[in-house]
């Protein structure tokens, strides 16, 4: 079976337009800020640059659409693109690892999907990305692949299925610290354009803030955080709406999304580690999230952070979930007593990192001894909470001949990992000469994640425990 070269559906123009806007939005914002300049000649130059950018972007959109074709041959997919520089990409069916479909709400009436193909190669993006094609195309490609079972061929009665409930979805969304990432992104964007903002603008804002009063400014700051928090929760609800996990015959199928329905298939042999994560708020509520670290040729989306297979689950339900979905994993949380030296070294390290803040506080408030003492105590307590959690949660041990258990704390998030021996790229014991004399060491476990590596660390453990893991790995 051989098809003629095909173009994507005209709906692909929506995605190409969005991509083009993303590429020019920052230059346009910078140019818009530059329009505040009183120099008329300079303003005319900016207008010309903006016009050229817009014309170039529109032309690029239509060139990308009309010059991009895909063709299904007997043994490969052929992608052709480019106007002046012609590109031809040959993707043999036997090298295809995974086909993922994404369906935005406006594509559903037309039975169209975004289709991404990953191969055994190493690339930061999918080798083939078709923005708007018939949903039947995935079946066509799968029928041409030799010896590959299609996801649609899975029997109606699956071995294991999980469908998220509204209460679980709300718990997951409202307890996520993702809104902090949004704040950091905004601050980073501000850092890039701050030098372009007129000094007079800062002066005017300072005057207005002074006029509003301290309490109003604090209220506005809290309001901004609340808006980011609510926005983050709504985004997560839309992203994981109708989340469904299905496991059958060595494959996990994950479906999720409100405005964009994403369907991903993961073969069990691609799983490098299972990670159970508990941010601080979820620890108090005794709920957790379960993720998979997987091998992929893509470094986009969830791949580099881990694929979520259980958005939220009560901690006492985790053993049952693991038994149903990961039968080969010896699920067990070893009981252990943190060592006193682990607390000592972590508290020492975090206290040293807090010294610059304390020095600044003392320099500013040295005339107010009581306030200085109170603030110093508050800083030391808050700064050392992560040290306490890291010490209490750190442990690595061998579960059986195939798996190790590793637990640590990162940014006050408890991470519990089950790592198979066959996926570990290498182990590294870490200790200084001083710690070696005291028989104390740390361990780094490296596995592949996406197209890169991912490291799991545990610090200040008995050297004998670390050596037992190294011995297990060499056997």
Short mmCIF file of C-alpha atoms in Angstrom, two decimals:
data_model
loop_
_atom_site.label_atom_id
_atom_site.label_comp_id
_atom_site.label_asym_id
_atom_site.label_seq_id
_atom_site.Cartn_x
_atom_site.Cartn_y
_atom_site.Cartn_z
CA UNK A 1 0.00 0.00 0.00
CA UNK A 2 1.38 3.37 -1.05
CA UNK A 3 -0.40 6.70 -0.70
CA UNK A 4 0.07 9.92 -2.57
CA UNK A 5 1.73 12.87 -0.79
CA UNK A 6 -0.81 14.54 1.50
CA UNK A 7 -1.03 17.92 3.16
CA UNK A 8 -2.28 18.54 6.64
CA UNK A 9 -5.84 19.79 7.13
CA UNK A 10 -6.23 23.61 6.82
CA UNK A 11 -6.85 23.61 10.60
CA UNK A 12 -3.08 23.20 10.88
CA UNK A 13 -2.84 26.91 10.04
CA UNK A 14 -4.12 27.62 13.56
CA UNK A 15 -1.15 25.79 15.10
CA UNK A 16 1.34 27.32 12.68
CA UNK A 17 -0.02 30.79 13.48
CA UNK A 18 0.30 30.14 17.21
CA UNK A 19 3.90 28.95 16.77
CA UNK A 20 4.71 32.05 14.71
CA UNK A 21 3.19 34.38 17.31
CA UNK A 22 5.23 32.71 20.05
CA UNK A 23 8.44 33.30 18.10
CA UNK A 24 7.82 37.05 17.60
CA UNK A 25 5.89 38.02 20.72
CA UNK A 26 8.94 38.93 22.83
CA UNK A 27 10.56 41.07 20.07
CA UNK A 28 7.19 42.79 19.58
CA UNK A 29 6.87 43.52 23.33
CA UNK A 30 10.40 44.92 23.40
CA UNK A 31 9.64 47.09 20.37
CA UNK A 32 6.36 48.26 21.94
CA UNK A 33 8.26 49.33 25.07
CA UNK A 34 10.71 51.16 22.80
CA UNK A 35 7.81 53.21 21.39
CA UNK A 36 7.85 55.20 24.66
CA UNK A 37 10.92 56.96 23.29
CA UNK A 38 10.18 60.59 22.38
CA UNK A 39 12.38 60.42 19.28
CA UNK A 40 9.98 60.48 16.29
CA UNK A 41 12.58 59.07 13.90
CA UNK A 42 13.24 56.17 16.24
CA UNK A 43 9.49 55.45 16.46
CA UNK A 44 9.24 55.29 12.65
CA UNK A 45 12.10 52.78 12.53
CA UNK A 46 10.31 50.61 15.10
CA UNK A 47 7.07 50.73 13.07
CA UNK A 48 8.93 49.57 9.96
CA UNK A 49 10.59 46.71 11.90
CA UNK A 50 7.21 45.62 13.31
CA UNK A 51 5.65 45.66 9.82
CA UNK A 52 8.50 43.56 8.42
CA UNK A 53 8.17 41.05 11.28
CA UNK A 54 4.43 40.66 10.70
CA UNK A 55 4.75 40.25 6.91
CA UNK A 56 7.60 37.74 7.34
CA UNK A 57 5.61 35.74 9.91
CA UNK A 58 2.49 35.56 7.73
CA UNK A 59 4.52 34.47 4.70
CA UNK A 60 6.36 31.86 6.79
CA UNK A 61 3.05 30.37 7.99
CA UNK A 62 1.74 29.75 4.47
CA UNK A 63 5.09 28.48 3.18
CA UNK A 64 5.27 25.99 6.07
CA UNK A 65 1.74 24.78 5.35
CA UNK A 66 1.83 24.43 1.57
CA UNK A 67 5.38 23.03 1.37
CA UNK A 68 4.85 20.39 4.08
CA UNK A 69 3.61 16.96 2.93
CA UNK A 70 3.62 13.44 4.31
CA UNK A 71 3.43 10.16 2.40
CA UNK A 72 2.89 6.58 3.59
CA UNK A 73 5.01 4.06 1.71
CA UNK A 74 5.31 0.31 2.16
CA UNK A 75 8.18 0.51 4.66
CA UNK A 76 8.42 4.14 5.75
CA UNK A 77 6.84 7.55 6.17
CA UNK A 78 8.34 10.30 4.02
CA UNK A 79 8.07 13.92 5.18
CA UNK A 80 8.91 16.70 2.71
CA UNK A 81 9.22 20.36 3.67
CA UNK A 82 11.00 23.60 2.75
CA UNK A 83 10.82 26.13 -0.08
CA UNK A 84 14.38 27.17 -0.88
CA UNK A 85 16.04 24.43 1.16
CA UNK A 86 14.23 21.16 0.51
CA UNK A 87 14.17 18.65 3.37
CA UNK A 88 13.15 15.01 3.09
CA UNK A 89 12.80 12.95 6.26
CA UNK A 90 12.53 9.15 5.96
CA UNK A 91 11.06 7.39 9.01
CA UNK A 92 11.09 3.56 8.73
CA UNK A 93 8.14 1.89 10.45
CA UNK A 94 10.45 -0.54 12.25
CA UNK A 95 12.15 2.35 14.08
CA UNK A 96 8.92 3.84 15.43
CA UNK A 97 8.73 3.54 19.21
CA UNK A 98 5.55 5.43 19.97
CA UNK A 99 2.71 7.33 18.33
CA UNK A 100 0.97 9.96 20.47
CA UNK A 101 -2.22 11.80 19.55
CA UNK A 102 -3.45 15.11 20.95
CA UNK A 103 -6.96 16.31 20.15
CA UNK A 104 -7.96 19.89 20.88
CA UNK A 105 -11.67 20.54 21.44
CA UNK A 106 -12.00 22.44 18.14
CA UNK A 107 -10.58 19.43 16.25
CA UNK A 108 -13.12 16.91 17.58
CA UNK A 109 -16.04 17.88 15.25
CA UNK A 110 -13.75 17.33 12.25
CA UNK A 111 -12.25 14.07 13.63
CA UNK A 112 -8.77 15.55 13.46
CA UNK A 113 -5.81 15.08 15.81
CA UNK A 114 -2.25 16.21 16.31
CA UNK A 115 -0.03 13.21 15.69
CA UNK A 116 3.55 12.83 16.98
CA UNK A 117 5.88 9.97 16.15
CA UNK A 118 8.90 9.04 18.26
CA UNK A 119 11.61 6.74 16.97
CA UNK A 120 14.66 5.03 18.45
CA UNK A 121 16.80 8.05 17.59
CA UNK A 122 17.83 10.85 19.98
CA UNK A 123 16.17 14.20 19.37
CA UNK A 124 14.74 16.94 21.55
CA UNK A 125 11.51 16.86 19.53
CA UNK A 126 9.40 14.18 17.89
CA UNK A 127 10.73 13.10 14.49
CA UNK A 128 7.30 13.61 12.92
CA UNK A 129 4.76 16.17 14.11
CA UNK A 130 1.57 16.47 12.07
CA UNK A 131 -0.59 19.29 13.40
CA UNK A 132 -4.02 18.44 11.96
CA UNK A 133 -4.59 15.06 10.32
CA UNK A 134 -7.47 12.54 10.28
CA UNK A 135 -7.72 10.50 13.49
CA UNK A 136 -7.69 7.37 11.29
CA UNK A 137 -4.08 8.09 10.25
CA UNK A 138 -2.74 6.46 13.40
CA UNK A 139 -4.52 3.22 12.41
CA UNK A 140 -3.11 3.45 8.91
CA UNK A 141 0.43 3.76 10.21
CA UNK A 142 -0.04 0.98 12.75
CA UNK A 143 -1.33 -1.37 10.06
CA UNK A 144 1.89 -0.75 8.12
CA UNK A 145 4.18 -1.42 11.06
CA UNK A 146 5.54 -4.93 11.29
CA UNK A 147 4.96 -6.82 14.52
CA UNK A 148 3.54 -3.89 16.48
CA UNK A 149 0.25 -4.13 18.35
CA UNK A 150 -1.88 -1.01 18.07
CA UNK A 151 -3.45 0.55 21.12
CA UNK A 152 -6.90 0.45 19.53
CA UNK A 153 -6.60 -3.37 19.31
CA UNK A 154 -6.68 -3.67 23.10
CA UNK A 155 -9.71 -5.68 24.19
CA UNK A 156 -12.62 -3.74 25.70
CA UNK A 157 -12.12 -5.43 29.08
CA UNK A 158 -8.72 -4.28 30.30
CA UNK A 159 -6.81 -5.95 33.08
CA UNK A 160 -6.48 -2.77 35.16
CA UNK A 161 -8.22 0.56 34.78
CA UNK A 162 -8.28 3.72 36.87
CA UNK A 163 -10.55 6.73 36.25
CA UNK A 164 -9.94 9.89 38.28
CA UNK A 165 -12.87 11.23 40.33
CA UNK A 166 -13.75 14.89 40.76
CA UNK A 167 -12.73 14.85 44.42
CA UNK A 168 -9.33 13.36 43.53
CA UNK A 169 -8.85 15.86 40.70
CA UNK A 170 -9.60 18.78 43.03
CA UNK A 171 -7.25 17.37 45.69
CA UNK A 172 -4.48 17.03 43.12
CA UNK A 173 -4.96 20.53 41.69
CA UNK A 174 -5.41 22.42 44.97
CA UNK A 175 -2.39 20.82 46.67
CA UNK A 176 0.07 21.33 43.81
CA UNK A 177 2.98 23.77 44.30
CA UNK A 178 2.99 24.44 40.53
CA UNK A 179 1.84 28.05 41.03
CA UNK A 180 5.29 28.85 42.44
CA UNK A 181 6.78 27.84 39.09
CA UNK A 182 4.44 30.30 37.39
CA UNK A 183 5.65 33.09 39.65
CA UNK A 184 9.27 32.21 38.89
CA UNK A 185 8.58 32.26 35.14
CA UNK A 186 7.06 35.74 35.41
CA UNK A 187 10.01 36.98 37.46
CA UNK A 188 12.46 35.49 34.94
CA UNK A 189 10.61 37.20 32.06
CA UNK A 190 10.72 40.49 33.97
CA UNK A 191 14.47 40.06 34.48
CA UNK A 192 14.95 39.86 30.71
CA UNK A 193 13.08 43.09 29.93
CA UNK A 194 13.74 45.10 33.12
CA UNK A 195 16.64 47.04 31.54
CA UNK A 196 14.36 48.22 28.75
CA UNK A 197 11.81 49.80 31.12
CA UNK A 198 12.09 53.55 31.55
CA UNK A 199 13.38 54.74 34.95
CA UNK A 200 10.47 57.16 35.10
CA UNK A 201 8.09 54.19 35.07
CA UNK A 202 9.76 52.81 38.22
CA UNK A 203 9.59 56.23 39.87
CA UNK A 204 5.87 56.58 39.09
CA UNK A 205 5.14 53.08 40.43
CA UNK A 206 7.08 53.79 43.64
CA UNK A 207 5.12 57.01 44.16
CA UNK A 208 1.79 55.22 43.64
CA UNK A 209 2.81 52.40 45.99
CA UNK A 210 3.78 54.90 48.68
CA UNK A 211 0.42 56.60 48.27
CA UNK A 212 -1.51 53.35 48.65
CA UNK A 213 0.02 52.51 52.01
CA UNK A 214 1.84 49.46 53.33
CA UNK A 215 -1.23 47.31 54.06
CA UNK A 216 -2.69 47.87 50.58
CA UNK A 217 0.62 46.92 48.95
CA UNK A 218 0.75 43.73 51.06
CA UNK A 219 -2.86 42.96 50.11
CA UNK A 220 -2.06 43.40 46.40
CA UNK A 221 0.99 41.13 46.73
CA UNK A 222 -1.14 38.44 48.40
CA UNK A 223 -3.81 38.90 45.70
CA UNK A 224 -1.22 38.24 42.98
CA UNK A 225 -0.18 34.99 44.70
CA UNK A 226 -3.83 33.93 45.07
CA UNK A 227 -4.49 34.63 41.38
CA UNK A 228 -1.48 32.50 40.40
CA UNK A 229 -2.66 29.75 42.77
CA UNK A 230 -6.21 29.69 41.37
CA UNK A 231 -4.91 29.91 37.80
CA UNK A 232 -2.51 27.02 38.40
CA UNK A 233 -5.32 24.88 39.89
CA UNK A 234 -7.62 25.57 36.92
CA UNK A 235 -4.83 24.68 34.45
CA UNK A 236 -4.21 21.36 36.23
CA UNK A 237 -7.95 20.58 36.28
CA UNK A 238 -8.12 21.19 32.51
CA UNK A 239 -4.92 19.19 31.92
CA UNK A 240 -5.95 16.09 33.92
CA UNK A 241 -9.70 16.23 33.26
CA UNK A 242 -11.12 12.69 32.79
CA UNK A 243 -7.70 11.19 33.51
CA UNK A 244 -7.80 7.50 32.70
CA UNK A 245 -5.06 4.89 33.16
CA UNK A 246 -5.32 1.49 31.48
CA UNK A 247 -2.82 -1.37 31.76
CA UNK A 248 -2.93 -4.40 29.50
CA UNK A 249 -0.36 -6.79 28.04
CA UNK A 250 2.69 -4.80 29.08
CA UNK A 251 1.39 -1.40 27.98
CA UNK A 252 0.07 1.61 29.87
CA UNK A 253 -2.40 3.85 28.04
CA UNK A 254 -2.95 7.30 29.54
CA UNK A 255 -5.79 9.57 28.39
CA UNK A 256 -6.43 13.03 29.82
CA UNK A 257 -7.42 16.60 29.02
CA UNK A 258 -10.42 18.92 28.74
CA UNK A 259 -9.55 21.30 25.91
CA UNK A 260 -6.84 19.00 24.56
CA UNK A 261 -7.34 15.24 24.83
CA UNK A 262 -3.91 13.62 25.03
CA UNK A 263 -3.45 9.89 24.56
CA UNK A 264 -0.06 8.35 25.36
CA UNK A 265 1.08 4.73 25.25
CA UNK A 266 4.01 3.54 27.37
CA UNK A 267 5.55 0.09 27.06
CA UNK A 268 6.71 -1.35 30.39
CA UNK A 269 10.24 -1.91 29.04
CA UNK A 270 10.64 1.87 28.71
CA UNK A 271 10.10 2.42 32.46
CA UNK A 272 13.34 3.36 34.23
CA UNK A 273 12.03 4.07 37.72
CA UNK A 274 8.82 4.55 39.71
CA UNK A 275 8.68 7.74 41.80
CA UNK A 276 6.16 8.48 44.55
CA UNK A 277 6.14 12.22 45.30
CA UNK A 278 4.66 14.08 48.25
CA UNK A 279 4.98 17.87 48.44
CA UNK A 280 4.68 19.22 51.97
CA UNK A 281 0.93 19.93 51.84
CA UNK A 282 0.20 16.45 50.45
CA UNK A 283 2.30 14.89 53.22
CA UNK A 284 -0.01 16.47 55.81
CA UNK A 285 -3.09 15.23 53.91
CA UNK A 286 -1.55 11.75 53.46
CA UNK A 287 -1.88 11.76 49.68
CA UNK A 288 0.76 11.32 46.98
CA UNK A 289 1.41 11.37 43.22
CA UNK A 290 2.98 8.46 41.33
CA UNK A 291 5.22 9.14 38.33
CA UNK A 292 7.25 7.09 35.89
CA UNK A 293 10.73 7.94 34.63
CA UNK A 294 10.81 6.63 31.07
CA UNK A 295 13.13 6.30 28.09
CA UNK A 296 12.09 8.57 25.26
CA UNK A 297 13.65 10.30 22.30
CA UNK A 298 11.73 13.45 23.14
CA UNK A 299 12.61 16.07 25.73
CA UNK A 300 9.26 17.81 25.51
CA UNK A 301 6.16 17.91 27.66
CA UNK A 302 6.07 15.56 30.64
CA UNK A 303 8.94 13.36 29.50
CA UNK A 304 11.80 15.15 31.22
CA UNK A 305 9.82 15.59 34.45
CA UNK A 306 8.23 12.14 34.61
CA UNK A 307 4.94 10.73 33.34
CA UNK A 308 2.16 10.91 35.92
CA UNK A 309 0.29 7.59 36.12
CA UNK A 310 -1.61 8.38 39.31
CA UNK A 311 -2.27 12.10 39.93
CA UNK A 312 -3.40 11.64 43.51
CA UNK A 313 -3.78 8.62 45.78
CA UNK A 314 -4.12 8.12 49.52
CA UNK A 315 -0.91 6.74 50.95
CA UNK A 316 -2.65 3.71 52.45
CA UNK A 317 -3.95 2.80 48.96
CA UNK A 318 -0.51 2.83 47.30
CA UNK A 319 0.33 -0.85 48.07
CA UNK A 320 -2.92 -1.96 46.41
CA UNK A 321 -2.26 0.23 43.36
CA UNK A 322 1.30 -1.05 43.00
CA UNK A 323 0.16 -4.66 43.28
CA UNK A 324 -2.41 -4.20 40.51
CA UNK A 325 -0.36 -2.12 38.05
CA UNK A 326 3.28 -3.04 38.85
CA UNK A 327 3.25 -6.70 39.85
CA UNK A 328 7.00 -7.17 39.32
CA UNK A 329 7.94 -4.36 41.73
CA UNK A 330 8.54 -5.53 45.32
CA UNK A 331 6.65 -2.70 46.97
CA UNK A 332 7.90 -2.17 50.48
CA UNK A 333 8.75 0.89 52.55
CA UNK A 334 11.58 -0.22 54.85
CA UNK A 335 11.42 1.04 58.41
CA UNK A 336 14.54 2.97 59.33
CA UNK A 337 15.84 5.30 62.00
CA UNK A 338 17.71 8.36 60.64
CA UNK A 339 21.26 8.65 61.91
CA UNK A 340 22.23 11.48 64.27
CA UNK A 341 25.16 12.44 62.03
CA UNK A 342 22.71 12.86 59.10
CA UNK A 343 20.84 15.51 61.09
CA UNK A 344 24.10 17.16 62.16
CA UNK A 345 25.58 17.57 58.68
CA UNK A 346 22.33 18.71 57.06
CA UNK A 347 21.63 21.26 59.80
CA UNK A 348 25.23 22.49 59.51
CA UNK A 349 25.00 22.90 55.75
CA UNK A 350 21.66 24.72 55.76
CA UNK A 351 22.74 26.98 58.64
CA UNK A 352 25.85 27.99 56.69
CA UNK A 353 23.70 28.87 53.68
CA UNK A 354 21.55 31.10 55.90
CA UNK A 355 24.53 33.16 57.12
CA UNK A 356 24.41 35.78 54.30
CA UNK A 357 20.75 36.50 55.12
CA UNK A 358 21.52 36.79 58.83
CA UNK A 359 24.47 39.12 58.19
CA UNK A 360 22.25 41.42 56.09
CA UNK A 361 19.54 41.41 58.78
CA UNK A 362 22.01 42.27 61.52
CA UNK A 363 23.58 45.03 59.41
CA UNK A 364 20.18 46.63 58.75
CA UNK A 365 18.58 46.15 62.18
CA UNK A 366 21.59 46.27 64.52
CA UNK A 367 19.99 49.12 66.48
CA UNK A 368 16.91 46.99 67.20
CA UNK A 369 18.27 44.07 69.16
CA UNK A 370 14.94 42.42 70.05
CA UNK A 371 13.65 42.51 66.45
CA UNK A 372 17.02 41.23 65.20
CA UNK A 373 16.97 38.30 67.61
CA UNK A 374 13.36 37.38 66.70
CA UNK A 375 14.00 37.57 62.95
CA UNK A 376 17.23 35.58 63.32
CA UNK A 377 15.36 32.81 65.11
CA UNK A 378 12.60 32.83 62.48
CA UNK A 379 15.14 32.63 59.61
CA UNK A 380 17.04 29.77 61.26
CA UNK A 381 13.84 27.79 61.92
CA UNK A 382 12.40 28.29 58.42
CA UNK A 383 15.76 27.66 56.75
CA UNK A 384 16.33 24.44 58.66
CA UNK A 385 12.91 22.85 58.10
CA UNK A 386 14.20 21.45 54.76
CA UNK A 387 17.29 20.17 56.60
CA UNK A 388 15.11 18.32 59.11
CA UNK A 389 12.93 16.80 56.38
CA UNK A 390 15.94 15.80 54.29
CA UNK A 391 17.56 14.06 57.26
CA UNK A 392 14.38 12.27 58.32
CA UNK A 393 13.57 11.01 54.82
CA UNK A 394 16.99 9.93 53.48
CA UNK A 395 17.53 6.22 52.95
CA UNK A 396 18.76 3.75 50.32
CA UNK A 397 18.60 -0.03 50.58
CA UNK A 398 18.38 -3.20 48.48
CA UNK A 399 14.89 -4.72 48.18
CA UNK A 400 15.79 -7.84 46.22
CA UNK A 401 18.15 -8.89 43.44
CA UNK A 402 16.33 -6.67 40.92
CA UNK A 403 15.29 -3.49 42.79
CA UNK A 404 16.60 -0.89 45.20
CA UNK A 405 14.62 1.50 47.37
CA UNK A 406 15.80 5.13 47.55
CA UNK A 407 14.11 7.93 49.45
CA UNK A 408 15.08 11.59 49.78
CA UNK A 409 13.63 15.08 50.11
CA UNK A 410 13.98 17.84 47.53
CA UNK A 411 12.52 21.32 48.14
CA UNK A 412 10.48 19.79 51.00
CA UNK A 413 8.99 17.22 48.60
CA UNK A 414 9.31 13.62 49.76
CA UNK A 415 10.45 11.35 46.92
CA UNK A 416 10.29 7.57 47.17
CA UNK A 417 11.89 5.66 44.28
CA UNK A 418 11.82 2.03 43.21
CA UNK A 419 14.66 1.56 40.73
CA UNK A 420 15.36 -1.69 38.82
CA UNK A 421 18.98 -2.76 38.45
CA UNK A 422 18.71 -3.20 34.68
CA UNK A 423 17.84 0.49 34.13
CA UNK A 424 20.67 1.97 36.23
CA UNK A 425 23.35 3.53 34.04
CA UNK A 426 25.86 3.87 36.86
CA UNK A 427 26.22 4.32 40.63
CA UNK A 428 28.57 6.77 42.28
CA UNK A 429 29.63 6.75 45.90
CA UNK A 430 30.39 10.23 47.25
CA UNK A 431 32.41 11.10 50.35
CA UNK A 432 35.25 13.39 51.32
CA UNK A 433 38.41 12.28 53.08
CA UNK A 434 36.95 13.56 56.35
CA UNK A 435 33.69 11.64 55.91
CA UNK A 436 35.52 8.52 54.77
CA UNK A 437 37.35 8.41 58.08
CA UNK A 438 33.96 8.52 59.81
CA UNK A 439 32.53 5.81 57.52
CA UNK A 440 29.91 8.19 56.08
CA UNK A 441 29.05 8.43 52.39
CA UNK A 442 26.43 9.50 49.86
CA UNK A 443 25.15 7.80 46.71
CA UNK A 444 24.12 9.01 43.24
CA UNK A 445 21.98 6.73 41.06
CA UNK A 446 21.76 7.64 37.38
CA UNK A 447 19.05 6.41 35.02
CA UNK A 448 17.95 7.60 31.61
CA UNK A 449 15.09 10.11 31.49
CA UNK A 450 13.82 11.31 28.12
CA UNK A 451 16.95 11.76 26.02
CA UNK A 452 19.12 12.74 28.98
CA UNK A 453 19.90 11.28 32.38
CA UNK A 454 18.27 11.74 35.74
CA UNK A 455 20.12 11.52 39.04
CA UNK A 456 18.73 10.42 42.39
CA UNK A 457 20.85 11.36 45.39
CA UNK A 458 20.99 10.41 49.04
CA UNK A 459 23.51 11.98 51.44
CA UNK A 460 25.16 11.24 54.78
CA UNK A 461 24.43 7.53 55.13
CA UNK A 462 26.45 4.74 56.70
CA UNK A 463 29.21 3.80 54.27
CA UNK A 464 28.39 0.13 54.87
CA UNK A 465 24.85 0.71 53.54
CA UNK A 466 26.20 2.45 50.43
CA UNK A 467 28.75 -0.31 49.86
CA UNK A 468 26.03 -2.96 50.09
CA UNK A 469 24.15 -1.24 47.23
CA UNK A 470 27.34 -1.04 45.15
CA UNK A 471 27.98 -4.72 45.77
CA UNK A 472 24.40 -5.55 44.73
CA UNK A 473 24.86 -3.59 41.49
CA UNK A 474 28.08 -5.44 40.59
CA UNK A 475 26.58 -8.89 41.14
#
